[in-house]
Tab-separated table of C-alpha atoms in Angstrom:
chain	number	residue	atom	x	y	z
A	1	MET	CA	-71.473	113.648	-103.760
A	2	ALA	CA	-71.716	109.734	-103.658
A	3	PRO	CA	-75.002	108.438	-102.806
A	4	VAL	CA	-75.720	107.374	-99.382
A	5	PRO	CA	-76.239	103.327	-99.369
A	6	THR	CA	-79.976	102.895	-97.357
A	7	ARG	CA	-79.544	101.034	-93.964
A	8	LEU	CA	-82.602	98.898	-94.889
A	9	ASN	CA	-82.691	95.227	-95.795
A	10	VAL	CA	-85.814	94.377	-97.391
A	11	ALA	CA	-86.995	92.293	-100.465
A	12	PRO	CA	-90.001	92.586	-102.359
A	13	VAL	CA	-93.238	91.179	-100.927
A	14	PRO	CA	-95.877	89.421	-102.908
A	15	PRO	CA	-99.274	91.680	-103.127
A	16	ASP	CA	-101.871	90.663	-101.490
A	17	GLU	CA	-103.940	88.447	-103.943
A	18	ILE	CA	-107.634	89.498	-103.021
A	19	PHE	CA	-106.707	93.034	-102.882
A	20	ALA	CA	-105.106	92.796	-106.037
A	21	LEU	CA	-107.377	90.859	-107.965
A	22	ASN	CA	-109.993	93.791	-106.709
A	23	GLY	CA	-107.665	96.098	-108.161
A	24	ALA	CA	-107.699	94.431	-111.634
A	25	TYR	CA	-111.414	94.098	-111.315
A	26	PHE	CA	-112.089	98.029	-111.164
A	27	ALA	CA	-109.763	98.777	-113.547
A	28	ASP	CA	-111.330	96.486	-115.993
A	29	PRO	CA	-114.129	98.175	-118.701
A	30	ASN	CA	-115.654	95.297	-119.750
A	31	PRO	CA	-119.582	95.654	-119.012
A	32	GLN	CA	-120.041	92.138	-118.121
A	33	LYS	CA	-117.175	91.775	-115.672
A	34	VAL	CA	-117.966	90.154	-112.375
A	35	SER	CA	-116.288	89.832	-108.992
A	36	LEU	CA	-116.161	86.715	-107.298
A	37	GLY	CA	-113.175	88.013	-105.014
A	38	VAL	CA	-113.366	89.533	-102.437
A	39	GLY	CA	-115.688	89.056	-99.558
A	40	VAL	CA	-117.850	91.421	-99.341
A	41	TYR	CA	-121.843	91.522	-99.411
A	42	ARG	CA	-123.509	92.842	-102.719
A	43	THR	CA	-127.168	92.981	-103.602
A	44	ASP	CA	-128.843	91.210	-106.833
A	45	ASP	CA	-127.643	94.574	-108.560
A	46	GLY	CA	-124.045	94.309	-107.687
A	47	LYS	CA	-124.125	97.202	-105.101
A	48	PRO	CA	-122.447	97.610	-101.328
A	49	TRP	CA	-125.844	97.044	-98.963
A	50	PRO	CA	-125.755	98.884	-96.105
A	51	LEU	CA	-128.142	97.299	-93.640
A	52	PRO	CA	-131.243	98.954	-92.845
A	53	VAL	CA	-130.945	98.611	-89.318
A	54	VAL	CA	-127.595	100.150	-89.281
A	55	GLU	CA	-128.784	103.475	-91.709
A	56	LYS	CA	-132.073	103.702	-89.025
A	57	THR	CA	-129.669	103.687	-86.344
A	58	GLU	CA	-127.264	106.285	-87.902
A	59	LYS	CA	-129.881	108.592	-88.213
A	60	VAL	CA	-130.770	108.203	-84.567
A	61	LEU	CA	-127.090	108.572	-83.505
A	62	ALA	CA	-127.063	112.085	-85.850
A	63	ALA	CA	-130.061	113.337	-83.765
A	64	GLU	CA	-128.679	112.543	-80.700
A	65	ASN	CA	-125.988	114.364	-81.373
A	66	ASP	CA	-123.658	112.840	-78.380
A	67	LEU	CA	-120.338	115.146	-78.259
A	68	MET	CA	-118.607	112.495	-76.763
A	69	ARG	CA	-118.664	110.479	-79.954
A	70	HIS	CA	-115.133	112.637	-80.688
A	71	GLU	CA	-113.464	111.297	-77.446
A	72	TYR	CA	-110.847	108.760	-76.736
A	73	THR	CA	-112.142	105.457	-75.559
A	74	ALA	CA	-110.198	103.156	-72.746
A	75	ILE	CA	-107.304	101.270	-73.919
A	76	GLU	CA	-109.281	98.296	-73.398
A	77	GLY	CA	-111.972	99.687	-75.809
A	78	ASP	CA	-115.571	100.764	-75.574
A	79	VAL	CA	-116.399	98.439	-72.438
A	80	PRO	CA	-120.437	98.168	-72.718
A	81	PHE	CA	-119.497	96.921	-76.114
A	82	LEU	CA	-117.269	94.534	-74.987
A	83	GLY	CA	-119.884	93.567	-72.653
A	84	LEU	CA	-122.440	93.202	-75.597
A	85	ALA	CA	-120.074	91.442	-77.707
A	86	ARG	CA	-119.043	88.816	-75.455
A	87	ASP	CA	-122.711	87.896	-74.441
A	88	LEU	CA	-123.734	87.505	-78.415
A	89	MET	CA	-120.771	85.420	-78.783
A	90	PHE	CA	-120.626	83.205	-75.748
A	91	GLY	CA	-124.963	83.423	-75.773
A	92	PHE	CA	-125.246	85.056	-72.017
A	93	GLU	CA	-128.069	86.421	-71.385
A	94	SER	CA	-128.984	89.901	-69.554
A	95	GLY	CA	-128.470	90.083	-65.568
A	96	ASP	CA	-126.304	88.258	-63.333
A	97	GLY	CA	-127.367	84.860	-63.867
A	98	ASP	CA	-123.774	84.170	-65.863
A	99	LYS	CA	-121.875	85.751	-63.406
A	100	GLU	CA	-118.974	83.260	-62.685
A	101	ALA	CA	-119.027	82.123	-66.609
A	102	LYS	CA	-118.495	85.584	-67.727
A	103	ALA	CA	-115.564	85.647	-65.086
A	104	ARG	CA	-113.585	83.205	-67.218
A	105	ILE	CA	-113.748	86.074	-70.378
A	106	ALA	CA	-111.077	88.889	-70.667
A	107	SER	CA	-112.180	90.957	-73.605
A	108	VAL	CA	-110.509	93.985	-75.408
A	109	GLN	CA	-111.476	95.783	-78.162
A	110	THR	CA	-109.645	95.592	-81.396
A	111	VAL	CA	-109.755	96.600	-85.022
A	112	ALA	CA	-112.077	94.230	-86.891
A	113	GLY	CA	-111.130	90.690	-87.229
A	114	THR	CA	-107.912	90.795	-88.262
A	115	GLY	CA	-106.762	92.927	-85.471
A	116	ALA	CA	-108.471	90.352	-83.222
A	117	ASN	CA	-106.474	87.535	-84.731
A	118	HIS	CA	-103.509	89.577	-84.822
A	119	LEU	CA	-103.429	90.948	-80.979
A	120	GLY	CA	-104.009	86.812	-80.069
A	121	ALA	CA	-101.195	85.548	-81.645
A	122	LEU	CA	-99.290	88.473	-80.629
A	123	PHE	CA	-100.423	87.800	-76.990
A	124	LEU	CA	-100.048	84.108	-76.999
A	125	ALA	CA	-96.530	84.533	-78.839
A	126	HIS	CA	-95.314	86.722	-75.710
A	127	HIS	CA	-97.097	84.427	-72.832
A	128	MET	CA	-97.676	81.205	-73.956
A	129	LYS	CA	-95.006	80.740	-76.127
A	130	PRO	CA	-96.805	77.994	-78.474
A	131	ARG	CA	-94.122	75.619	-80.296
A	132	THR	CA	-96.121	75.765	-83.592
A	133	VAL	CA	-99.545	76.966	-84.484
A	134	TRP	CA	-101.912	74.932	-86.549
A	135	LEU	CA	-103.896	75.987	-89.321
A	136	SER	CA	-106.116	74.383	-91.657
A	137	ASN	CA	-105.021	73.408	-95.219
A	138	PRO	CA	-106.606	75.266	-96.704
A	139	SER	CA	-107.444	78.489	-94.437
A	140	TRP	CA	-107.586	82.456	-95.182
A	141	ALA	CA	-104.196	83.609	-95.988
A	142	ASN	CA	-104.011	86.415	-93.562
A	143	HIS	CA	-103.582	83.873	-90.856
A	144	MET	CA	-100.156	82.654	-92.284
A	145	THR	CA	-99.346	85.860	-92.577
A	146	ILE	CA	-100.198	87.012	-88.988
A	147	TRP	CA	-98.506	83.879	-87.348
A	148	GLU	CA	-95.737	84.362	-89.487
A	149	LEU	CA	-94.907	88.045	-88.262
A	150	ALA	CA	-95.795	86.861	-84.250
A	151	GLY	CA	-92.950	84.319	-84.608
A	152	VAL	CA	-94.582	81.170	-84.243
A	153	PRO	CA	-94.075	78.331	-86.139
A	154	ARG	CA	-97.075	77.189	-88.516
A	155	LYS	CA	-97.989	73.921	-89.739
A	156	THR	CA	-101.008	72.766	-91.253
A	157	TYR	CA	-103.873	70.046	-91.128
A	158	PRO	CA	-106.013	68.312	-93.579
A	159	TYR	CA	-109.279	70.044	-94.022
A	160	TYR	CA	-110.082	69.982	-97.811
A	161	HIS	CA	-110.604	66.434	-99.731
A	162	ALA	CA	-110.351	67.898	-103.146
A	163	ALA	CA	-111.378	64.327	-104.488
A	164	THR	CA	-114.433	64.270	-102.951
A	165	ARG	CA	-114.659	68.395	-102.472
A	166	SER	CA	-115.490	67.330	-98.803
A	167	PHE	CA	-113.914	68.396	-95.478
A	168	ASP	CA	-111.628	65.776	-94.656
A	169	PHE	CA	-112.619	65.065	-90.793
A	170	ASP	CA	-110.161	61.619	-90.656
A	171	GLY	CA	-107.384	63.714	-91.909
A	172	MET	CA	-107.745	66.499	-89.620
A	173	MET	CA	-108.552	64.425	-86.415
A	174	ASN	CA	-105.501	61.914	-87.549
A	175	THR	CA	-102.734	64.709	-87.978
A	176	LEU	CA	-103.575	66.018	-84.602
A	177	GLU	CA	-103.793	62.995	-82.745
A	178	THR	CA	-100.418	61.980	-84.014
A	179	GLU	CA	-98.349	65.139	-84.476
A	180	ALA	CA	-100.152	67.853	-82.282
A	181	GLU	CA	-98.238	68.544	-79.199
A	182	GLU	CA	-99.592	69.971	-75.551
A	183	GLY	CA	-99.334	73.723	-75.538
A	184	ASP	CA	-100.056	73.865	-79.402
A	185	VAL	CA	-102.133	76.252	-80.975
A	186	VAL	CA	-105.269	75.011	-83.200
A	187	LEU	CA	-106.532	77.715	-85.300
A	188	LEU	CA	-110.480	76.947	-85.543
A	189	HIS	CA	-112.819	78.632	-88.052
A	190	ALA	CA	-116.388	79.315	-86.223
A	191	CYS	CA	-118.537	78.778	-88.929
A	192	ALA	CA	-118.583	79.309	-92.834
A	193	HIS	CA	-114.959	78.027	-93.055
A	194	ASN	CA	-112.955	80.380	-95.476
A	195	PRO	CA	-112.411	79.421	-98.221
A	196	THR	CA	-113.803	76.108	-98.222
A	197	GLY	CA	-117.603	76.853	-97.135
A	198	LEU	CA	-117.255	73.422	-95.400
A	199	ASP	CA	-117.857	73.281	-91.632
A	200	PRO	CA	-117.437	70.240	-89.545
A	201	ASN	CA	-121.052	68.951	-87.925
A	202	LYS	CA	-122.142	68.836	-84.451
A	203	GLU	CA	-120.794	65.500	-83.869
A	204	GLN	CA	-117.335	66.046	-85.353
A	205	TRP	CA	-117.383	69.601	-83.604
A	206	ILE	CA	-118.015	67.479	-80.018
A	207	ALA	CA	-114.900	65.186	-81.088
A	208	ILE	CA	-112.334	68.228	-81.917
A	209	ALA	CA	-112.989	69.404	-78.658
A	210	GLU	CA	-112.478	66.063	-77.143
A	211	VAL	CA	-108.889	65.602	-78.669
A	212	CYS	CA	-107.979	69.300	-77.480
A	213	GLU	CA	-108.948	68.623	-73.853
A	214	ARG	CA	-107.488	65.314	-74.416
A	215	LYS	CA	-104.138	66.567	-76.132
A	216	LYS	CA	-104.115	70.032	-73.679
A	217	LEU	CA	-104.397	71.894	-77.121
A	218	PHE	CA	-104.942	75.247	-77.062
A	219	PRO	CA	-108.423	76.225	-79.457
A	220	PHE	CA	-108.000	79.443	-81.165
A	221	PHE	CA	-111.810	80.480	-82.844
A	222	ASP	CA	-111.958	83.087	-85.516
A	223	SER	CA	-115.427	84.038	-85.723
A	224	ALA	CA	-116.084	86.041	-88.984
A	225	TYR	CA	-119.647	85.191	-89.817
A	226	GLN	CA	-121.900	84.815	-86.704
A	227	GLY	CA	-125.796	85.068	-87.755
A	228	PHE	CA	-124.269	86.176	-91.554
A	229	ALA	CA	-123.620	82.106	-92.672
A	230	SER	CA	-126.978	80.756	-91.433
A	231	GLY	CA	-129.091	83.557	-90.232
A	232	SER	CA	-129.067	82.372	-86.986
A	233	VAL	CA	-126.441	84.161	-84.386
A	234	GLU	CA	-127.050	80.724	-82.211
A	235	GLU	CA	-126.149	78.318	-85.120
A	236	ASP	CA	-122.967	80.039	-85.895
A	237	ALA	CA	-122.146	80.413	-82.429
A	238	TRP	CA	-122.558	76.962	-81.751
A	239	ALA	CA	-119.048	75.324	-81.788
A	240	VAL	CA	-117.822	78.259	-79.522
A	241	ARG	CA	-120.414	77.594	-76.923
A	242	TYR	CA	-119.996	73.916	-77.014
A	243	PHE	CA	-116.566	74.423	-75.864
A	244	PHE	CA	-116.764	76.978	-73.281
A	245	ASN	CA	-119.723	75.556	-71.615
A	246	ASN	CA	-118.881	71.446	-72.120
A	247	LYS	CA	-115.083	72.293	-71.999
A	248	PRO	CA	-114.397	74.398	-68.338
A	249	ASP	CA	-110.866	73.101	-67.720
A	250	MET	CA	-109.719	74.082	-71.032
A	251	GLU	CA	-108.464	77.849	-71.913
A	252	MET	CA	-109.515	79.032	-75.329
A	253	CYS	CA	-109.941	82.006	-77.139
A	254	VAL	CA	-111.988	83.907	-79.712
A	255	ALA	CA	-111.092	86.596	-82.440
A	256	GLN	CA	-114.637	87.882	-83.103
A	257	SER	CA	-115.456	90.322	-86.252
A	258	PHE	CA	-118.468	92.515	-87.377
A	259	SER	CA	-118.029	93.459	-90.174
A	260	LYS	CA	-119.861	90.908	-92.019
A	261	ASN	CA	-122.710	90.746	-89.891
A	262	PHE	CA	-123.463	94.067	-89.667
A	263	GLY	CA	-122.361	95.041	-92.798
A	264	LEU	CA	-119.659	97.448	-90.901
A	265	TYR	CA	-116.146	96.405	-93.184
A	266	GLY	CA	-114.992	100.252	-93.076
A	267	GLN	CA	-115.479	100.812	-89.379
A	268	ARG	CA	-113.141	98.162	-88.513
A	269	VAL	CA	-115.217	96.785	-85.539
A	270	GLY	CA	-113.881	93.878	-83.829
A	271	ALA	CA	-112.962	92.183	-79.956
A	272	PHE	CA	-110.484	89.360	-78.988
A	273	HIS	CA	-111.879	87.254	-75.798
A	274	TYR	CA	-109.517	85.279	-73.719
A	275	VAL	CA	-111.431	82.324	-72.000
A	276	THR	CA	-109.672	81.518	-68.543
A	277	ASN	CA	-110.135	77.937	-67.405
A	278	ARG	CA	-112.744	77.865	-64.405
A	279	SER	CA	-110.179	77.709	-61.826
A	280	ALA	CA	-108.075	80.489	-63.202
A	281	THR	CA	-110.447	83.438	-63.365
A	282	SER	CA	-108.523	85.317	-60.976
A	283	ILE	CA	-106.122	85.993	-63.858
A	284	ARG	CA	-108.479	87.479	-66.055
A	285	ASP	CA	-107.821	91.289	-65.051
A	286	ILE	CA	-104.376	90.697	-65.386
A	287	VAL	CA	-104.504	89.217	-68.892
A	288	VAL	CA	-106.731	92.191	-69.858
A	289	ASN	CA	-104.002	94.341	-68.642
A	290	ASN	CA	-101.519	92.881	-70.399
A	291	LEU	CA	-103.561	92.802	-73.522
A	292	CYS	CA	-103.829	96.182	-72.865
A	293	HIS	CA	-99.928	96.654	-72.642
A	294	LEU	CA	-99.867	95.094	-76.454
A	295	ILE	CA	-102.831	97.404	-77.742
A	296	ARG	CA	-101.109	100.687	-76.210
A	297	GLY	CA	-97.959	100.065	-78.245
A	298	GLU	CA	-99.910	99.677	-81.070
A	299	PHE	CA	-102.805	101.586	-81.794
A	300	SER	CA	-103.783	102.731	-78.344
A	301	MET	CA	-107.146	102.260	-78.871
A	302	GLY	CA	-109.908	101.096	-81.023
A	303	PRO	CA	-112.249	103.047	-82.835
A	304	ARG	CA	-115.515	104.176	-81.476
A	305	ILE	CA	-118.008	104.740	-84.132
A	306	GLY	CA	-118.767	101.249	-85.126
A	307	THR	CA	-118.744	100.123	-81.560
A	308	THR	CA	-121.764	102.970	-81.250
A	309	ILE	CA	-124.051	101.589	-83.913
A	310	VAL	CA	-123.636	97.941	-82.450
A	311	LYS	CA	-124.241	98.810	-78.857
A	312	LYS	CA	-127.257	100.860	-80.055
A	313	ILE	CA	-128.849	97.330	-81.886
A	314	LEU	CA	-127.808	95.030	-79.472
A	315	THR	CA	-129.530	97.572	-76.483
A	316	ASN	CA	-132.935	97.906	-78.195
A	317	ASP	CA	-135.185	95.257	-79.006
A	318	GLU	CA	-137.138	96.663	-82.027
A	319	LEU	CA	-133.554	97.247	-83.463
A	320	ILE	CA	-132.493	93.671	-82.731
A	321	ALA	CA	-135.591	92.451	-84.241
A	322	ASP	CA	-134.416	93.995	-87.632
A	323	TRP	CA	-131.013	92.957	-87.597
A	324	HIS	CA	-131.902	89.492	-87.371
A	325	GLN	CA	-134.301	90.533	-90.084
A	326	ASP	CA	-131.517	91.678	-92.342
A	327	LEU	CA	-129.267	88.505	-91.349
A	328	GLN	CA	-131.925	86.617	-92.631
A	329	VAL	CA	-131.873	88.722	-96.141
A	330	MET	CA	-128.260	88.527	-96.885
A	331	SER	CA	-127.723	84.772	-95.789
A	332	SER	CA	-130.839	83.544	-97.984
A	333	ARG	CA	-129.494	85.492	-100.574
A	334	ILE	CA	-126.078	83.563	-100.281
A	335	LYS	CA	-128.096	80.277	-100.585
A	336	THR	CA	-130.360	81.540	-103.202
A	337	MET	CA	-127.236	82.066	-105.554
A	338	ARG	CA	-125.263	78.943	-104.489
A	339	GLN	CA	-128.784	76.737	-105.849
A	340	ALA	CA	-129.084	79.056	-108.955
A	341	LEU	CA	-125.358	78.376	-109.832
A	342	TYR	CA	-125.817	74.763	-109.043
A	343	ASP	CA	-128.989	74.558	-111.333
A	344	GLU	CA	-127.438	76.214	-114.370
A	345	LEU	CA	-124.336	73.850	-114.239
A	346	VAL	CA	-126.676	71.006	-114.153
A	347	ARG	CA	-128.919	72.331	-116.864
A	348	LEU	CA	-125.798	72.739	-118.960
A	349	GLN	CA	-124.375	69.223	-117.858
A	350	THR	CA	-121.442	70.419	-117.264
A	351	PRO	CA	-118.747	68.003	-116.652
A	352	GLY	CA	-117.967	66.774	-113.235
A	353	THR	CA	-120.376	67.022	-109.812
A	354	TRP	CA	-121.367	70.346	-107.952
A	355	GLU	CA	-123.235	69.277	-105.440
A	356	HIS	CA	-120.482	70.970	-103.564
A	357	ILE	CA	-121.536	74.530	-104.199
A	358	ILE	CA	-125.195	73.635	-102.330
A	359	GLU	CA	-123.473	71.737	-99.885
A	360	GLN	CA	-120.647	74.405	-98.953
A	361	ASN	CA	-122.266	77.568	-96.688
A	362	GLY	CA	-121.595	81.101	-96.338
A	363	MET	CA	-119.993	83.098	-98.456
A	364	PHE	CA	-117.639	81.109	-99.893
A	365	SER	CA	-117.595	78.419	-102.216
A	366	TYR	CA	-114.621	76.185	-103.027
A	367	THR	CA	-115.127	75.500	-106.910
A	368	GLY	CA	-112.638	72.950	-107.828
A	369	LEU	CA	-111.591	74.811	-110.791
A	370	THR	CA	-108.061	74.663	-111.232
A	371	PRO	CA	-105.670	77.866	-111.434
A	372	LYS	CA	-105.370	77.570	-115.130
A	373	GLN	CA	-109.009	77.460	-115.450
A	374	VAL	CA	-109.595	80.360	-112.771
A	375	TYR	CA	-106.896	82.454	-115.645
A	376	ALA	CA	-109.036	81.559	-118.474
A	377	LEU	CA	-112.309	82.991	-116.710
A	378	LYS	CA	-110.223	86.303	-116.115
A	379	ASP	CA	-108.866	86.391	-119.329
A	380	GLN	CA	-111.870	85.527	-121.594
A	381	TYR	CA	-115.002	86.282	-119.692
A	382	HIS	CA	-113.982	88.932	-116.972
A	383	ILE	CA	-115.137	86.938	-114.335
A	384	TYR	CA	-112.214	87.715	-111.166
A	385	LEU	CA	-112.081	84.667	-108.544
A	386	LEU	CA	-108.920	83.586	-106.172
A	387	LYS	CA	-106.092	81.095	-108.333
A	388	SER	CA	-107.478	78.537	-105.529
A	389	GLY	CA	-110.661	78.491	-107.042
A	390	ARG	CA	-112.520	80.360	-104.113
A	391	ALA	CA	-115.340	82.450	-105.167
A	392	SER	CA	-117.278	84.838	-103.294
A	393	ILE	CA	-120.953	83.552	-103.904
A	394	SER	CA	-122.192	87.067	-102.906
A	395	GLY	CA	-120.967	88.489	-106.315
A	396	LEU	CA	-123.334	86.149	-108.391
A	397	SER	CA	-126.614	87.991	-109.200
A	398	GLU	CA	-129.806	86.830	-111.199
A	399	LYS	CA	-128.685	89.137	-113.970
A	400	ASN	CA	-125.412	87.516	-113.818
A	401	VAL	CA	-125.474	83.990	-112.955
A	402	LYS	CA	-126.273	82.099	-116.118
A	403	TYR	CA	-123.155	83.825	-117.682
A	404	VAL	CA	-121.112	83.074	-114.840
A	405	ALA	CA	-121.915	79.189	-115.433
A	406	GLN	CA	-121.946	79.258	-119.133
A	407	ALA	CA	-117.847	80.659	-118.486
A	408	ILE	CA	-117.465	77.664	-116.347
A	409	ASP	CA	-119.060	75.032	-118.006
A	410	TYR	CA	-116.517	76.251	-121.520
A	411	VAL	CA	-113.201	76.591	-118.860
A	412	ILE	CA	-114.185	72.918	-117.703
A	413	ARG	CA	-114.810	71.317	-120.910
A	414	ASN	CA	-111.925	72.986	-122.607
A	415	ILE	CA	-108.788	73.565	-120.225
A	416	LEU	CA	-107.196	71.397	-118.223
């Protein structure tokens, strides 16, 4: 019998670099191997770190034995969680004092930050039909994939100035001023830019908000590191809150992740917030309704366990204090490792300038290493980072930082 041809028209898709790199790291038997690829917090022993406040909360929840933990939620998700997520992101206090401002925000639960970005892109593609989405160059690689799958043409604005290893504010602003058109979406990292670790300062954020308002651009914030980057949830939400509070006639949206700041990587906890302008609050419920239509056809509703943990923490003053302490532990260790790597490269008199390592912010550093140097680190030293030179600082420790610095020193001196 002759074989039946497939009806599919498919071609190979390149593997995801981060997950492929992580797989290669785990398969490597070398005892000195170092993972600087995947963006997951690690202790100084290189181990995962369930936040102590999360472990405490899990014990409380287990003792409560709430049978509803196995039930469905609503399509829009865990409604009490959504109110807490919104208040955390936009800085609302408890009570009704912010009732009018809250009325501008349509919120739904998502499958972590990736799901929030995807749902937002799909919603805007269906209902706003932007001609272009502007992504920073470089940006998180998944941003490109998400907007490609949503069918929205992508363009990039300059973000990283390679010669000085600094934020290219002038290049970004010039491109948005001269090339972006009314109705275009501008993807902005709320803090701890991935992959560069470079953020606008507050004066620059004010200028970015002004150009978005004047040119009628649509800001789309990706907030993956609130509280994790600086240790302060207020500081890391500053840009989002400035746009929201100072540009009330401008619509925007926020994709919010709880993976990093609560250590809930596997629980997939996220939210998407669409912000109407102050004259259009009457459409908020319609926005939620349309978001729910997309959710129902894709995953029906978000998972429950992670949101229950977040809810329990954010509604208990003692647990909130514990969580803030855990945020300080994580952010402080990242900063300590940045300083340790910088100090060791300076001690070795490694050619070039390395101030950017301590000037950058958050989990990642854009090291400035070339792809050839990155491959040499992997092949000769079993040190794994992305070919762009992006390194996850959380993979550094007191035990391996000298080894990593010596390896970087070697490839800088010997491999162009």
